[in-house]
mmCIF file of C-alpha atoms in Angstrom:
data_model
loop_
_atom_site.group_PDB
_atom_site.id
_atom_site.type_symbol
_atom_site.label_atom_id
_atom_site.label_comp_id
_atom_site.label_asym_id
_atom_site.label_seq_id
_atom_site.Cartn_x
_atom_site.Cartn_y
_atom_site.Cartn_z
ATOM 1 C CA MET R 232 -9.980 -3.232 -15.256
ATOM 2 C CA ALA R 233 -8.062 -1.502 -18.001
ATOM 3 C CA LEU R 234 -8.573 1.458 -20.291
ATOM 4 C CA GLN R 235 -9.263 0.699 -23.915
ATOM 5 C CA LEU R 236 -5.958 -0.019 -25.662
ATOM 6 C CA MET R 237 -6.745 2.312 -28.542
ATOM 7 C CA HIS R 238 -7.552 5.175 -26.177
ATOM 8 C CA ARG R 239 -4.269 4.598 -24.384
ATOM 9 C CA VAL R 240 -2.222 4.617 -27.585
ATOM 10 C CA LEU R 241 -3.943 7.716 -28.963
ATOM 11 C CA LEU R 242 -3.586 9.555 -25.681
ATOM 12 C CA ARG R 243 0.113 8.838 -25.436
ATOM 13 C CA SER R 244 0.646 9.965 -29.001
ATOM 14 C CA ALA R 245 -1.306 13.165 -28.496
ATOM 15 C CA LEU R 246 0.494 14.131 -25.310
ATOM 16 C CA ALA R 247 3.860 13.223 -26.739
ATOM 17 C CA GLY R 248 3.168 15.347 -29.782
ATOM 18 C CA LEU R 249 2.257 18.345 -27.679
ATOM 19 C CA MET R 250 5.375 18.023 -25.616
ATOM 20 C CA LEU R 251 7.689 17.562 -28.556
ATOM 21 C CA ALA R 252 6.180 20.637 -30.130
ATOM 22 C CA GLY R 253 6.666 22.621 -26.945
ATOM 23 C CA LEU R 254 2.960 23.444 -26.845
ATOM 24 C CA THR R 255 0.646 23.635 -23.854
ATOM 25 C CA MET R 256 -3.066 23.472 -23.269
ATOM 26 C CA PRO R 257 -4.818 25.870 -20.927
ATOM 27 C CA GLY R 258 -4.315 24.878 -17.337
ATOM 28 C CA ILE R 259 -1.541 22.371 -18.088
ATOM 29 C CA ALA R 260 1.934 22.883 -16.746
ATOM 30 C CA LEU R 261 4.591 21.063 -18.744
ATOM 31 C CA SER R 262 7.541 22.056 -16.640
ATOM 32 C CA ALA R 263 9.067 21.221 -13.298
ATOM 33 C CA THR R 264 8.342 24.657 -11.840
ATOM 34 C CA THR R 265 6.606 24.544 -8.489
ATOM 35 C CA GLY R 266 4.128 27.206 -7.453
ATOM 36 C CA ASP R 267 1.833 28.084 -4.599
ATOM 37 C CA ALA R 268 -1.658 27.061 -5.657
ATOM 38 C CA ARG R 269 -3.230 29.735 -3.437
ATOM 39 C CA THR R 270 -1.225 32.763 -4.591
ATOM 40 C CA GLY R 271 0.207 31.622 -7.900
ATOM 41 C CA GLU R 272 3.633 32.662 -6.654
ATOM 42 C CA VAL R 273 6.559 30.507 -7.742
ATOM 43 C CA ARG R 274 8.591 29.388 -4.757
ATOM 44 C CA THR R 275 12.309 28.992 -5.313
ATOM 45 C CA ASP R 276 13.445 29.461 -1.742
ATOM 46 C CA HIS R 277 13.921 25.758 -1.196
ATOM 47 C CA VAL R 278 15.338 23.921 -4.200
ATOM 48 C CA ARG R 279 16.405 20.315 -3.753
ATOM 49 C CA THR R 280 17.256 17.301 -5.846
ATOM 50 C CA ILE R 281 15.455 14.139 -4.776
ATOM 51 C CA ALA R 282 17.093 10.823 -5.582
ATOM 52 C CA ASN R 283 14.493 8.186 -6.378
ATOM 53 C CA ASP R 284 13.949 5.076 -8.445
ATOM 54 C CA PHE R 285 13.430 7.169 -11.599
ATOM 55 C CA GLY R 286 16.788 8.856 -11.069
ATOM 56 C CA GLU R 287 16.724 12.419 -9.754
ATOM 57 C CA ALA R 288 13.951 15.002 -9.573
ATOM 58 C CA ARG R 289 14.459 18.736 -9.027
ATOM 59 C CA ILE R 290 11.783 20.201 -6.759
ATOM 60 C CA GLU R 291 11.365 23.874 -5.941
ATOM 61 C CA GLY R 292 9.535 25.087 -2.883
ATOM 62 C CA THR R 293 6.735 23.141 -1.214
ATOM 63 C CA PRO R 294 4.510 21.229 -3.647
ATOM 64 C CA GLN R 295 0.856 22.214 -3.396
ATOM 65 C CA ARG R 296 -0.736 20.000 -6.070
ATOM 66 C CA VAL R 297 0.307 16.409 -5.471
ATOM 67 C CA ILE R 298 -0.935 13.397 -7.430
ATOM 68 C CA THR R 299 -0.463 9.871 -6.070
ATOM 69 C CA LEU R 300 -0.418 6.968 -8.519
ATOM 70 C CA TYR R 301 -0.424 3.969 -6.195
ATOM 71 C CA GLN R 302 -2.274 2.950 -3.067
ATOM 72 C CA GLY R 303 0.652 3.182 -0.666
ATOM 73 C CA ALA R 304 1.378 6.730 -1.815
ATOM 74 C CA THR R 305 -2.236 7.778 -1.260
ATOM 75 C CA ASP R 306 -2.228 6.299 2.244
ATOM 76 C CA THR R 307 1.083 8.039 2.965
ATOM 77 C CA ALA R 308 -0.168 11.387 1.663
ATOM 78 C CA VAL R 309 -3.021 11.282 4.170
ATOM 79 C CA ALA R 310 -0.610 10.366 6.973
ATOM 80 C CA LEU R 311 1.584 13.350 6.094
ATOM 81 C CA GLY R 312 -1.325 15.786 6.052
ATOM 82 C CA ILE R 313 -1.412 16.101 2.263
ATOM 83 C CA THR R 314 -4.700 16.289 0.399
ATOM 84 C CA PRO R 315 -3.779 15.178 -3.132
ATOM 85 C CA VAL R 316 -5.421 16.834 -6.104
ATOM 86 C CA GLY R 317 -5.623 13.428 -7.772
ATOM 87 C CA VAL R 318 -5.504 9.771 -6.711
ATOM 88 C CA VAL R 319 -5.912 6.438 -8.496
ATOM 89 C CA ASP R 320 -8.876 4.164 -7.844
ATOM 90 C CA SER R 321 -8.619 1.600 -5.082
ATOM 91 C CA TRP R 322 -8.550 -2.143 -5.797
ATOM 92 C CA LEU R 323 -11.410 -2.940 -3.396
ATOM 93 C CA GLU R 324 -14.122 -0.778 -1.804
ATOM 94 C CA LYS R 325 -14.124 1.355 -4.940
ATOM 95 C CA PRO R 326 -13.554 4.122 -5.628
ATOM 96 C CA MET R 327 -11.485 4.550 -2.434
ATOM 97 C CA TYR R 328 -10.818 2.491 0.668
ATOM 98 C CA ARG R 329 -13.196 3.364 3.471
ATOM 99 C CA TYR R 330 -10.434 4.180 5.940
ATOM 100 C CA LEU R 331 -9.170 6.935 3.615
ATOM 101 C CA ARG R 332 -12.481 8.381 2.447
ATOM 102 C CA PRO R 333 -12.921 11.052 5.147
ATOM 103 C CA ALA R 334 -9.559 12.599 4.241
ATOM 104 C CA LEU R 335 -10.104 12.349 0.483
ATOM 105 C CA LYS R 336 -13.592 13.714 0.104
ATOM 106 C CA ASP R 337 -14.104 15.350 -3.308
ATOM 107 C CA VAL R 338 -10.557 14.485 -4.463
ATOM 108 C CA GLU R 339 -10.341 13.796 -8.200
ATOM 109 C CA HIS R 340 -9.644 10.270 -9.443
ATOM 110 C CA VAL R 341 -7.164 9.717 -12.269
ATOM 111 C CA GLY R 342 -7.918 6.178 -13.376
ATOM 112 C CA LEU R 343 -6.285 2.915 -12.431
ATOM 113 C CA GLU R 344 -2.983 2.309 -10.704
ATOM 114 C CA THR R 345 -1.916 0.092 -13.604
ATOM 115 C CA GLN R 346 -3.109 2.549 -16.284
ATOM 116 C CA PRO R 347 -3.572 6.091 -14.988
ATOM 117 C CA ASN R 348 -5.435 8.621 -17.096
ATOM 118 C CA LEU R 349 -2.589 10.799 -18.360
ATOM 119 C CA GLU R 350 -4.871 13.391 -19.878
ATOM 120 C CA LYS R 351 -6.653 13.969 -16.579
ATOM 121 C CA ILE R 352 -3.356 14.109 -14.708
ATOM 122 C CA ALA R 353 -2.173 16.845 -17.069
ATOM 123 C CA TRP R 354 -5.380 18.870 -16.670
ATOM 124 C CA LEU R 355 -5.014 18.773 -12.874
ATOM 125 C CA ASN R 356 -1.774 20.745 -13.266
ATOM 126 C CA PRO R 357 0.282 18.910 -10.622
ATOM 127 C CA ASP R 358 3.544 20.178 -9.169
ATOM 128 C CA LEU R 359 4.542 16.752 -7.794
ATOM 129 C CA ILE R 360 3.681 13.227 -8.943
ATOM 130 C CA ILE R 361 4.322 10.175 -6.779
ATOM 131 C CA ALA R 362 4.744 7.037 -8.903
ATOM 132 C CA THR R 363 6.283 3.598 -8.708
ATOM 133 C CA ARG R 364 8.783 2.109 -11.086
ATOM 134 C CA PHE R 365 6.944 -1.209 -10.896
ATOM 135 C CA ARG R 366 3.812 0.334 -12.435
ATOM 136 C CA HIS R 367 4.830 3.481 -14.275
ATOM 137 C CA ALA R 368 8.264 3.104 -15.843
ATOM 138 C CA GLN R 369 6.819 3.186 -19.376
ATOM 139 C CA VAL R 370 5.027 6.510 -18.878
ATOM 140 C CA LYS R 371 7.864 8.182 -16.972
ATOM 141 C CA PRO R 372 8.817 10.548 -19.849
ATOM 142 C CA LEU R 373 5.275 11.909 -20.005
ATOM 143 C CA LEU R 374 4.932 12.228 -16.248
ATOM 144 C CA ASP R 375 8.248 14.097 -16.073
ATOM 145 C CA LYS R 376 6.917 16.630 -18.582
ATOM 146 C CA MET R 377 3.849 17.302 -16.469
ATOM 147 C CA ALA R 378 5.587 17.772 -13.109
ATOM 148 C CA PRO R 379 8.578 16.595 -11.078
ATOM 149 C CA THR R 380 7.999 12.878 -10.601
ATOM 150 C CA VAL R 381 9.510 10.676 -7.932
ATOM 151 C CA ALA R 382 9.158 6.908 -7.881
ATOM 152 C CA GLN R 383 9.468 4.143 -5.336
ATOM 153 C CA ARG R 384 10.544 0.708 -6.566
ATOM 154 C CA SER R 385 8.027 -1.389 -4.604
ATOM 155 C CA VAL R 386 4.370 -0.563 -4.052
ATOM 156 C CA PHE R 387 4.501 -2.254 -0.626
ATOM 157 C CA ASP R 388 7.628 -0.658 0.867
ATOM 158 C CA PHE R 389 5.708 1.649 3.175
ATOM 159 C CA LYS R 390 8.820 2.942 4.944
ATOM 160 C CA GLY R 391 10.532 3.798 1.670
ATOM 161 C CA THR R 392 7.398 5.504 0.399
ATOM 162 C CA LEU R 393 7.078 7.528 3.595
ATOM 163 C CA GLN R 394 10.700 8.673 3.489
ATOM 164 C CA LEU R 395 10.539 9.531 -0.214
ATOM 165 C CA MET R 396 7.290 11.471 0.062
ATOM 166 C CA GLY R 397 8.424 13.268 3.183
ATOM 167 C CA GLU R 398 11.528 14.483 1.408
ATOM 168 C CA ALA R 399 9.795 15.338 -1.872
ATOM 169 C CA SER R 400 6.933 17.222 -0.212
ATOM 170 C CA GLY R 401 9.072 19.088 2.305
ATOM 171 C CA ARG R 402 7.576 17.159 5.208
ATOM 172 C CA GLU R 403 10.675 15.375 6.417
ATOM 173 C CA GLN R 404 9.912 16.058 10.073
ATOM 174 C CA GLN R 405 6.430 14.571 9.831
ATOM 175 C CA ALA R 406 7.790 11.502 8.050
ATOM 176 C CA THR R 407 10.507 11.036 10.662
ATOM 177 C CA ALA R 408 7.981 11.339 13.482
ATOM 178 C CA LEU R 409 5.715 8.716 11.899
ATOM 179 C CA LEU R 410 8.641 6.328 11.439
ATOM 180 C CA GLN R 411 9.731 6.834 15.043
ATOM 181 C CA ASP R 412 6.182 6.157 16.215
ATOM 182 C CA TRP R 413 6.231 2.953 14.190
ATOM 183 C CA GLU R 414 9.533 1.802 15.644
ATOM 184 C CA HIS R 415 8.244 2.415 19.178
ATOM 185 C CA ARG R 416 5.097 0.384 18.505
ATOM 186 C CA ILE R 417 7.044 -2.486 16.942
ATOM 187 C CA ALA R 418 9.386 -2.638 19.946
ATOM 188 C CA ASP R 419 6.406 -2.561 22.294
ATOM 189 C CA PHE R 420 4.648 -5.394 20.463
ATOM 190 C CA ARG R 421 7.780 -7.535 20.283
ATOM 191 C CA SER R 422 8.317 -7.203 24.023
ATOM 192 C CA LYS R 423 4.722 -8.002 24.921
ATOM 193 C CA ILE R 424 4.235 -10.970 22.604
ATOM 194 C CA ALA R 425 7.524 -12.540 23.698
ATOM 195 C CA ALA R 426 6.526 -12.157 27.349
ATOM 196 C CA LYS R 427 3.079 -13.633 26.749
ATOM 197 C CA LEU R 428 4.035 -16.614 24.571
ATOM 198 C CA GLY R 429 7.336 -17.454 26.237
ATOM 199 C CA ASP R 430 8.862 -20.583 24.727
ATOM 200 C CA GLU R 431 6.140 -20.614 22.049
ATOM 201 C CA TRP R 432 7.603 -17.447 20.527
ATOM 202 C CA PRO R 433 8.494 -16.884 17.758
ATOM 203 C CA GLN R 434 5.605 -18.452 15.862
ATOM 204 C CA LYS R 435 5.578 -19.476 12.231
ATOM 205 C CA ALA R 436 3.016 -17.455 10.301
ATOM 206 C CA ALA R 437 1.500 -17.908 6.853
ATOM 207 C CA VAL R 438 -0.340 -15.216 4.911
ATOM 208 C CA VAL R 439 -2.801 -16.895 2.539
ATOM 209 C CA ARG R 440 -5.007 -15.168 0.004
ATOM 210 C CA PHE R 441 -7.953 -17.016 -1.490
ATOM 211 C CA LYS R 442 -9.137 -16.328 -5.012
ATOM 212 C CA SER R 443 -12.077 -17.888 -6.826
ATOM 213 C CA ASP R 444 -10.109 -20.814 -8.246
ATOM 214 C CA HIS R 445 -6.870 -21.034 -6.234
ATOM 215 C CA ALA R 446 -4.996 -19.940 -3.140
ATOM 216 C CA ARG R 447 -1.812 -17.896 -2.832
ATOM 217 C CA VAL R 448 0.694 -18.044 -0.019
ATOM 218 C CA TYR R 449 2.924 -14.992 0.339
ATOM 219 C CA SER R 450 6.544 -15.029 1.399
ATOM 220 C CA THR R 451 6.954 -11.307 0.712
ATOM 221 C CA GLY R 452 4.593 -8.358 0.339
ATOM 222 C CA PHE R 453 3.057 -5.820 2.660
ATOM 223 C CA ALA R 454 1.718 -7.945 5.525
ATOM 224 C CA GLY R 455 4.632 -10.361 5.232
ATOM 225 C CA SER R 456 7.171 -7.575 5.680
ATOM 226 C CA ILE R 457 5.424 -6.424 8.857
ATOM 227 C CA LEU R 458 5.283 -9.954 10.287
ATOM 228 C CA ASP R 459 8.979 -10.390 9.479
ATOM 229 C CA GLU R 460 9.838 -7.120 11.214
ATOM 230 C CA ILE R 461 7.950 -8.172 14.322
ATOM 231 C CA GLY R 462 9.779 -11.488 14.464
ATOM 232 C CA PHE R 463 7.353 -14.048 13.081
ATOM 233 C CA LEU R 464 8.999 -16.871 11.156
ATOM 234 C CA GLN R 465 8.045 -18.291 7.772
ATOM 235 C CA PRO R 466 7.364 -21.982 7.159
ATOM 236 C CA LYS R 467 10.320 -23.668 5.501
ATOM 237 C CA ALA R 468 8.262 -24.381 2.384
ATOM 238 C CA PHE R 469 7.936 -20.610 1.772
ATOM 239 C CA GLN R 470 11.629 -19.850 1.795
ATOM 240 C CA ASP R 471 13.356 -19.085 -1.506
ATOM 241 C CA GLN R 472 10.008 -18.892 -3.320
ATOM 242 C CA GLY R 473 10.192 -15.299 -4.530
ATOM 243 C CA TRP R 474 6.851 -13.577 -3.867
ATOM 244 C CA GLY R 475 5.311 -16.864 -2.758
ATOM 245 C CA MET R 476 3.356 -19.698 -4.327
ATOM 246 C CA LYS R 477 0.128 -20.191 -6.269
ATOM 247 C CA LEU R 478 -1.684 -23.335 -5.131
ATOM 248 C CA THR R 479 -4.294 -24.752 -7.501
ATOM 249 C CA SER R 480 -4.764 -28.166 -5.881
ATOM 250 C CA MET R 481 -5.997 -28.898 -2.372
ATOM 251 C CA GLU R 482 -3.359 -31.607 -2.223
ATOM 252 C CA ASN R 483 -0.932 -28.716 -1.616
ATOM 253 C CA ILE R 484 -2.645 -27.656 1.607
ATOM 254 C CA PRO R 485 0.212 -29.042 3.784
ATOM 255 C CA VAL R 486 2.454 -26.331 2.268
ATOM 256 C CA MET R 487 0.489 -23.814 4.367
ATOM 257 C CA ASN R 488 1.302 -25.515 7.655
ATOM 258 C CA ALA R 489 2.183 -22.899 10.272
ATOM 259 C CA ASP R 490 1.466 -21.971 13.873
ATOM 260 C CA VAL R 491 -0.879 -19.200 12.760
ATOM 261 C CA LEU R 492 -2.750 -18.554 9.509
ATOM 262 C CA PHE R 493 -3.835 -15.115 8.310
ATOM 263 C CA ILE R 494 -6.508 -15.599 5.650
ATOM 264 C CA LEU R 495 -7.122 -12.696 3.262
ATOM 265 C CA MET R 496 -10.038 -12.629 0.842
ATOM 266 C CA ASP R 497 -12.750 -10.455 -0.604
ATOM 267 C CA GLU R 498 -15.776 -11.437 1.450
ATOM 268 C CA SER R 499 -18.118 -9.724 -1.003
ATOM 269 C CA ASP R 500 -17.238 -12.226 -3.754
ATOM 270 C CA PRO R 501 -19.398 -15.399 -3.530
ATOM 271 C CA ALA R 502 -16.987 -17.400 -5.711
ATOM 272 C CA ILE R 503 -14.075 -16.641 -3.397
ATOM 273 C CA GLN R 504 -16.136 -17.530 -0.348
ATOM 274 C CA ALA R 505 -17.189 -20.816 -1.926
ATOM 275 C CA ASN R 506 -13.603 -21.688 -2.784
ATOM 276 C CA TYR R 507 -12.482 -21.008 0.781
ATOM 277 C CA ARG R 508 -15.242 -23.253 2.131
ATOM 278 C CA ARG R 509 -14.067 -26.056 -0.166
ATOM 279 C CA TRP R 510 -10.462 -25.749 0.967
ATOM 280 C CA SER R 511 -11.222 -25.300 4.663
ATOM 281 C CA SER R 512 -13.503 -28.361 4.722
ATOM 282 C CA HIS R 513 -10.823 -30.641 3.260
ATOM 283 C CA PRO R 514 -9.325 -33.265 5.646
ATOM 284 C CA LEU R 515 -5.806 -31.940 4.969
ATOM 285 C CA TRP R 516 -6.902 -28.501 6.167
ATOM 286 C CA GLN R 517 -8.026 -29.964 9.468
ATOM 287 C CA GLN R 518 -4.515 -31.328 10.015
ATOM 288 C CA LEU R 519 -2.827 -27.918 9.863
ATOM 289 C CA ASP R 520 -1.279 -26.838 13.165
ATOM 290 C CA ALA R 521 -2.976 -23.438 13.100
ATOM 291 C CA VAL R 522 -6.390 -25.056 12.550
ATOM 292 C CA GLN R 523 -5.926 -27.576 15.339
ATOM 293 C CA HIS R 524 -4.917 -24.853 17.797
ATOM 294 C CA GLY R 525 -7.612 -22.384 16.748
ATOM 295 C CA ARG R 526 -5.213 -19.837 15.305
ATOM 296 C CA VAL R 527 -6.832 -19.082 11.944
ATOM 297 C CA TYR R 528 -7.661 -15.387 11.534
ATOM 298 C CA GLN R 529 -9.351 -13.387 8.778
ATOM 299 C CA PRO R 530 -8.160 -9.778 9.082
ATOM 300 C CA ASP R 531 -9.201 -6.930 6.793
ATOM 301 C CA PRO R 532 -7.739 -7.603 3.309
ATOM 302 C CA VAL R 533 -7.719 -3.866 2.540
ATOM 303 C CA THR R 534 -5.288 -2.894 5.261
ATOM 304 C CA TRP R 535 -3.379 -6.188 5.264
ATOM 305 C CA LEU R 536 -2.928 -6.460 1.516
ATOM 306 C CA MET R 537 -4.046 -3.382 -0.416
ATOM 307 C CA GLY R 538 -3.358 -0.250 1.658
ATOM 308 C CA GLY R 539 0.415 -0.324 1.361
ATOM 309 C CA GLY R 540 1.138 2.749 3.502
ATOM 310 C CA ILE R 541 2.040 3.696 7.063
ATOM 311 C CA LEU R 542 -1.612 4.043 8.103
ATOM 312 C CA ALA R 543 -2.447 0.556 6.850
ATOM 313 C CA ALA R 544 0.700 -0.789 8.530
ATOM 314 C CA ASN R 545 -0.441 0.604 11.865
ATOM 315 C CA ALA R 546 -3.877 -0.919 11.296
ATOM 316 C CA VAL R 547 -2.200 -4.321 10.780
ATOM 317 C CA LEU R 548 -0.323 -3.848 14.046
ATOM 318 C CA ASP R 549 -3.558 -2.856 15.804
ATOM 319 C CA ASP R 550 -5.130 -6.110 14.582
ATOM 320 C CA LEU R 551 -2.201 -8.123 15.932
ATOM 321 C CA TYR R 552 -2.473 -6.449 19.342
ATOM 322 C CA ALA R 553 -6.147 -7.444 19.412
ATOM 323 C CA LEU R 554 -5.684 -10.985 18.069
ATOM 324 C CA TYR R 555 -3.052 -11.768 20.693
ATOM 325 C CA ASP R 556 -4.958 -9.912 23.416
ATOM 326 C CA LEU R 557 -2.060 -7.591 24.163
ATOM 327 C CA GLU R 558 -2.440 -4.191 25.764
ATOM 328 C CA ASN R 559 -2.313 -1.604 23.004
ATOM 329 C CA ASP R 560 -1.467 1.490 25.008
ATOM 330 C CA LEU R 561 0.277 3.370 22.191
ATOM 331 C CA GLU R 562 -1.691 5.555 19.817
ATOM 332 C CA ASN R 563 -2.378 3.823 16.544
ATOM 333 C CA GLY R 564 -1.327 5.328 13.247
ATOM 334 C CA LEU R 565 -4.767 6.546 12.169
ATOM 335 C CA GLU R 566 -5.351 8.460 15.391
ATOM 336 C CA LYS R 567 -1.835 9.873 15.392
ATOM 337 C CA ALA R 568 -2.159 11.027 11.792
ATOM 338 C CA SER R 569 -5.366 12.873 12.512
ATOM 339 C CA THR R 570 -3.839 14.655 15.493
ATOM 340 C CA ARG R 571 -0.965 15.789 13.272
ATOM 341 C CA GLY R 572 -3.354 17.868 11.207
ATOM 342 C CA VAL R 573 -4.449 15.612 8.366
ATOM 343 C CA VAL R 574 -6.656 17.736 6.161
ATOM 344 C CA GLY R 575 -10.198 16.406 6.233
ATOM 345 C CA ALA R 576 -9.237 13.330 8.253
ATOM 346 C CA ASP R 577 -11.830 11.787 10.506
ATOM 347 C CA HIS R 578 -10.503 8.448 11.586
#
């Protein structure tokens, strides 16, 4: 899943040399100047300094050529009505998650989230790059030379990404509206699930991801943060475990014990499916509370684990409305985004 190491080293050296020499290639902008891609006119009517996890970025006007370097940023761009000029490949459903494809038709791809193609990014002549410190701290100097670059610390902090991108792209109002919509939906779900479950609320929930040779239980991450916000509790065994735990032995199955299990896995991988069948047929699995009460669910791993943005978050909430048979009378995030004028969106 990585570029050849030699290609990476040579590319960095070449780009660094060009920048140190103050040279440019045709079509490459090595400054932080923002222009209108349609007219070529430089816009300086709205200059602002954006604080972010890379420090500060000076942005002029309204960026027209945005590149997103992680999944949550790509999701958020679509929600804000931005059609990026470049995006990184998705982890599953390559080259892009199905729920985002209608809005990203014909958009250029710039490599992997972990190792973006810097040469291609430069040739796309961006005027704003959305990165994450977690992935891109080492290439920050090169990204800064290509365009103003803002970074979010976590790839799964969808609220932070939305606020940062709204500010950097000049779409603060859209970002605020999406966050308010989210808060309204969360409050609605909390009220309805508490009324339905009564004394059985709150429930303890475990998010478990199966791989081909082990299982992972998450105490943090994208889906976990949403469950926490709603009011689900974590099993005691998960607390103070950092991101979570890697379980390699089925003797550890009791660690997963919870009122409800959310199982995430790539159903297209036979090895992963076989491993799940082994674990779920074990006698210890049958003793789990969630199994005994029929509360084991397998939601979409793309939106629950990989999407990382406000659209995926709303999809998770939609799933929870359906799983608990609650009336979902508020517009979901995908529909709301499309009605806000998402370019090319057809959700």
